């Protein structure tokens, strides 16, 4: 357990928010053009997958925020 505060957590939260905003903008900008003509269920599946994909690197990122190590 750490005894002194670090800047990793506030900076990590800001970086996470910035990355999530950028990811959201990219998806919102380009996904409708690519899948707009698809059936509704297929579109829903794509958006569901894209909504879950950003969670994959989150565990390692939170681990870095807490410990300073990536693994």
Coordinates of N, CA and C in Angstrom, one line a residue:
X1 N 0.8 -1.2 0.0 CA 0.0 0.0 0.0 C 0.9 1.2 0.0
X2 N 0.5 2.2 -0.8 CA 1.4 3.4 -0.9 C 1.0 4.3 0.3
X3 N 2.1 5.1 0.7 CA 1.9 6.0 1.8 C 1.8 7.5 1.4
X4 N 2.3 7.7 0.2 CA 2.2 9.1 -0.4 C 1.3 9.1 -1.6
X5 N 0.6 10.2 -1.8 CA -0.3 10.3 -3.0 C 0.6 10.5 -4.2
X6 N 0.1 10.0 -5.3 CA 0.8 10.2 -6.6 C -0.2 10.8 -7.6
X7 N 0.4 11.3 -8.6 CA -0.4 12.0 -9.7 C -0.9 11.0 -10.7
X8 N -0.6 9.7 -10.6 CA -1.0 8.7 -11.5 C -2.5 8.6 -11.6
X9 N -3.2 8.6 -10.4 CA -4.6 8.4 -10.4 C -5.4 9.6 -11.1
X10 N -5.1 10.8 -10.7 CA -5.8 11.9 -11.4 C -5.5 12.0 -12.8
X11 N -4.2 11.9 -13.1 CA -3.8 11.9 -14.6 C -4.4 10.7 -15.3
X12 N -4.4 9.6 -14.7 CA -5.0 8.4 -15.3 C -6.5 8.6 -15.6
X13 N -7.2 9.2 -14.7 CA -8.6 9.4 -14.9 C -8.8 10.4 -16.0
X14 N -8.0 11.5 -16.1 CA -8.1 12.4 -17.2 C -7.8 11.8 -18.5
X15 N -6.7 11.0 -18.5 CA -6.4 10.3 -19.8 C -7.5 9.3 -20.2
X16 N -8.0 8.6 -19.2 CA -9.1 7.7 -19.5 C -10.3 8.4 -20.1
X17 N -10.7 9.5 -19.5 CA -11.8 10.3 -20.1 C -11.5 10.8 -21.5
X18 N -10.3 11.3 -21.7 CA -9.9 11.8 -23.0 C -9.9 10.7 -24.1
X19 N -9.4 9.5 -23.7 CA -9.4 8.4 -24.6 C -10.8 7.9 -24.9
X20 N -11.6 7.8 -23.9 CA -13.0 7.4 -24.1 C -13.8 8.4 -25.0
X21 N -13.5 9.7 -24.8 CA -14.2 10.7 -25.6 C -13.8 10.6 -27.1
X22 N -12.5 10.4 -27.3 CA -11.9 10.2 -28.6 C -12.5 9.0 -29.3
X23 N -12.5 7.9 -28.6 CA -13.1 6.6 -29.1 C -14.6 6.8 -29.4
X24 N -15.3 7.5 -28.6 CA -16.7 7.7 -28.8 C -16.9 8.6 -30.1
X25 N -16.1 9.6 -30.2 CA -16.3 10.5 -31.4 C -16.0 9.7 -32.7
X26 N -14.9 8.9 -32.6 CA -14.6 8.1 -33.8 C -15.7 7.2 -34.2
X27 N -16.2 6.5 -33.2 CA -17.3 5.5 -33.5 C -18.5 6.2 -34.0
X28 N -18.9 7.3 -33.3 CA -20.1 8.1 -33.7 C -19.9 8.7 -35.1
X29 N -18.7 9.0 -35.5 CA -18.5 9.6 -36.8 C -18.5 8.6 -37.9
X30 N -17.8 7.5 -37.7 CA -17.6 6.6 -38.8 C -18.5 5.3 -38.8
X31 N -19.0 4.9 -37.7 CA -19.8 3.7 -37.7 C -21.1 3.8 -38.5
X32 N -21.8 4.9 -38.3 CA -23.1 5.0 -39.1 C -22.9 5.0 -40.6
X33 N -21.8 5.5 -41.1 CA -21.5 5.5 -42.5 C -21.3 4.0 -43.0
X34 N -20.6 3.3 -42.1 CA -20.2 1.9 -42.5 C -21.4 0.9 -42.4
X35 N -22.2 1.1 -41.3 CA -23.2 0.0 -41.0 C -24.6 0.6 -41.1
X36 N -24.8 1.8 -41.6 CA -26.1 2.4 -41.6 C -27.2 1.7 -42.5
X37 N -26.7 0.9 -43.5 CA -27.7 0.2 -44.3 C -27.9 -1.2 -43.8
X38 N -27.3 -1.6 -42.8 CA -27.4 -3.0 -42.3 C -28.8 -3.1 -41.5
X39 N -29.2 -4.3 -41.4 CA -30.5 -4.6 -40.5 C -30.3 -4.1 -39.1
X40 N -31.3 -3.7 -38.5 CA -31.3 -3.2 -37.1 C -30.6 -4.1 -36.1
X41 N -30.9 -5.3 -36.2 CA -30.2 -6.3 -35.2 C -28.7 -6.4 -35.4
X42 N -28.3 -6.3 -36.7 CA -26.9 -6.4 -37.0 C -26.2 -5.1 -36.4
X43 N -26.8 -4.0 -36.6 CA -26.3 -2.7 -36.1 C -26.2 -2.7 -34.6
X44 N -27.2 -3.3 -34.0 CA -27.2 -3.3 -32.5 C -26.1 -4.2 -32.0
X45 N -25.9 -5.3 -32.7 CA -24.8 -6.2 -32.3 C -23.4 -5.5 -32.5
X46 N -23.2 -4.8 -33.6 CA -22.0 -4.0 -33.8 C -21.8 -3.0 -32.7
X47 N -22.8 -2.2 -32.4 CA -22.7 -1.2 -31.3 C -22.4 -1.9 -30.0
X48 N -23.0 -3.0 -29.7 CA -22.8 -3.7 -28.5 C -21.3 -4.2 -28.3
X49 N -20.8 -4.7 -29.4 CA -19.4 -5.1 -29.4 C -18.5 -3.9 -29.3
X50 N -18.8 -2.9 -30.0 CA -17.9 -1.7 -29.9 C -18.0 -1.0 -28.5
X51 N -19.2 -1.2 -27.8 CA -19.3 -0.7 -26.5 C -18.6 -1.5 -25.4
X52 N -18.3 -2.7 -25.8 CA -17.6 -3.6 -24.8 C -16.1 -3.6 -25.1
X53 N -15.7 -3.4 -26.3 CA -14.2 -3.5 -26.7 C -13.4 -2.5 -25.9
X54 N -13.8 -1.3 -25.6 CA -13.0 -0.4 -24.9 C -12.7 -0.8 -23.5
X55 N -13.4 -1.8 -23.0 CA -13.1 -2.3 -21.6 C -11.9 -3.2 -21.6
X56 N -11.5 -3.8 -22.7 CA -10.4 -4.8 -22.7 C -9.1 -4.2 -22.1
X57 N -8.6 -3.1 -22.5 CA -7.4 -2.6 -21.9 C -7.6 -1.9 -20.5
X58 N -8.8 -1.8 -20.1 CA -9.0 -1.1 -18.8 C -8.4 -1.7 -17.6
X59 N -8.4 -3.0 -17.5 CA -7.8 -3.7 -16.3 C -6.3 -3.3 -16.1
X60 N -5.6 -3.4 -17.2 CA -4.1 -3.1 -17.1 C -3.9 -1.6 -16.8
X61 N -4.8 -0.7 -17.4 CA -4.7 0.7 -17.2 C -4.9 1.0 -15.7
X62 N -6.0 0.4 -15.1 CA -6.3 0.7 -13.7 C -5.2 0.1 -12.8
X63 N -4.7 -1.0 -13.2 CA -3.5 -1.6 -12.4 C -2.4 -0.6 -12.4
X64 N -2.1 0.0 -13.6 CA -1.0 1.0 -13.6 C -1.3 2.2 -12.8
X65 N -2.5 2.6 -12.8 CA -2.9 3.8 -12.0 C -2.7 3.5 -10.5
X66 N -3.0 2.3 -10.1 CA -2.8 2.0 -8.6 C -1.4 1.6 -8.2
X67 N -0.7 0.9 -9.1 CA 0.6 0.4 -8.7 C 1.8 1.0 -9.4
X68 N 1.6 1.5 -10.6 CA 2.7 2.1 -11.4 C 3.3 1.0 -12.3
X69 N 2.8 -0.2 -12.3 CA 3.2 -1.3 -13.1 C 2.1 -1.7 -14.1
X70 N 2.5 -2.2 -15.3 CA 1.6 -2.5 -16.3 C 1.1 -3.9 -16.3
X71 N 1.8 -4.8 -15.5 CA 1.4 -6.2 -15.6 C 1.2 -6.8 -14.2

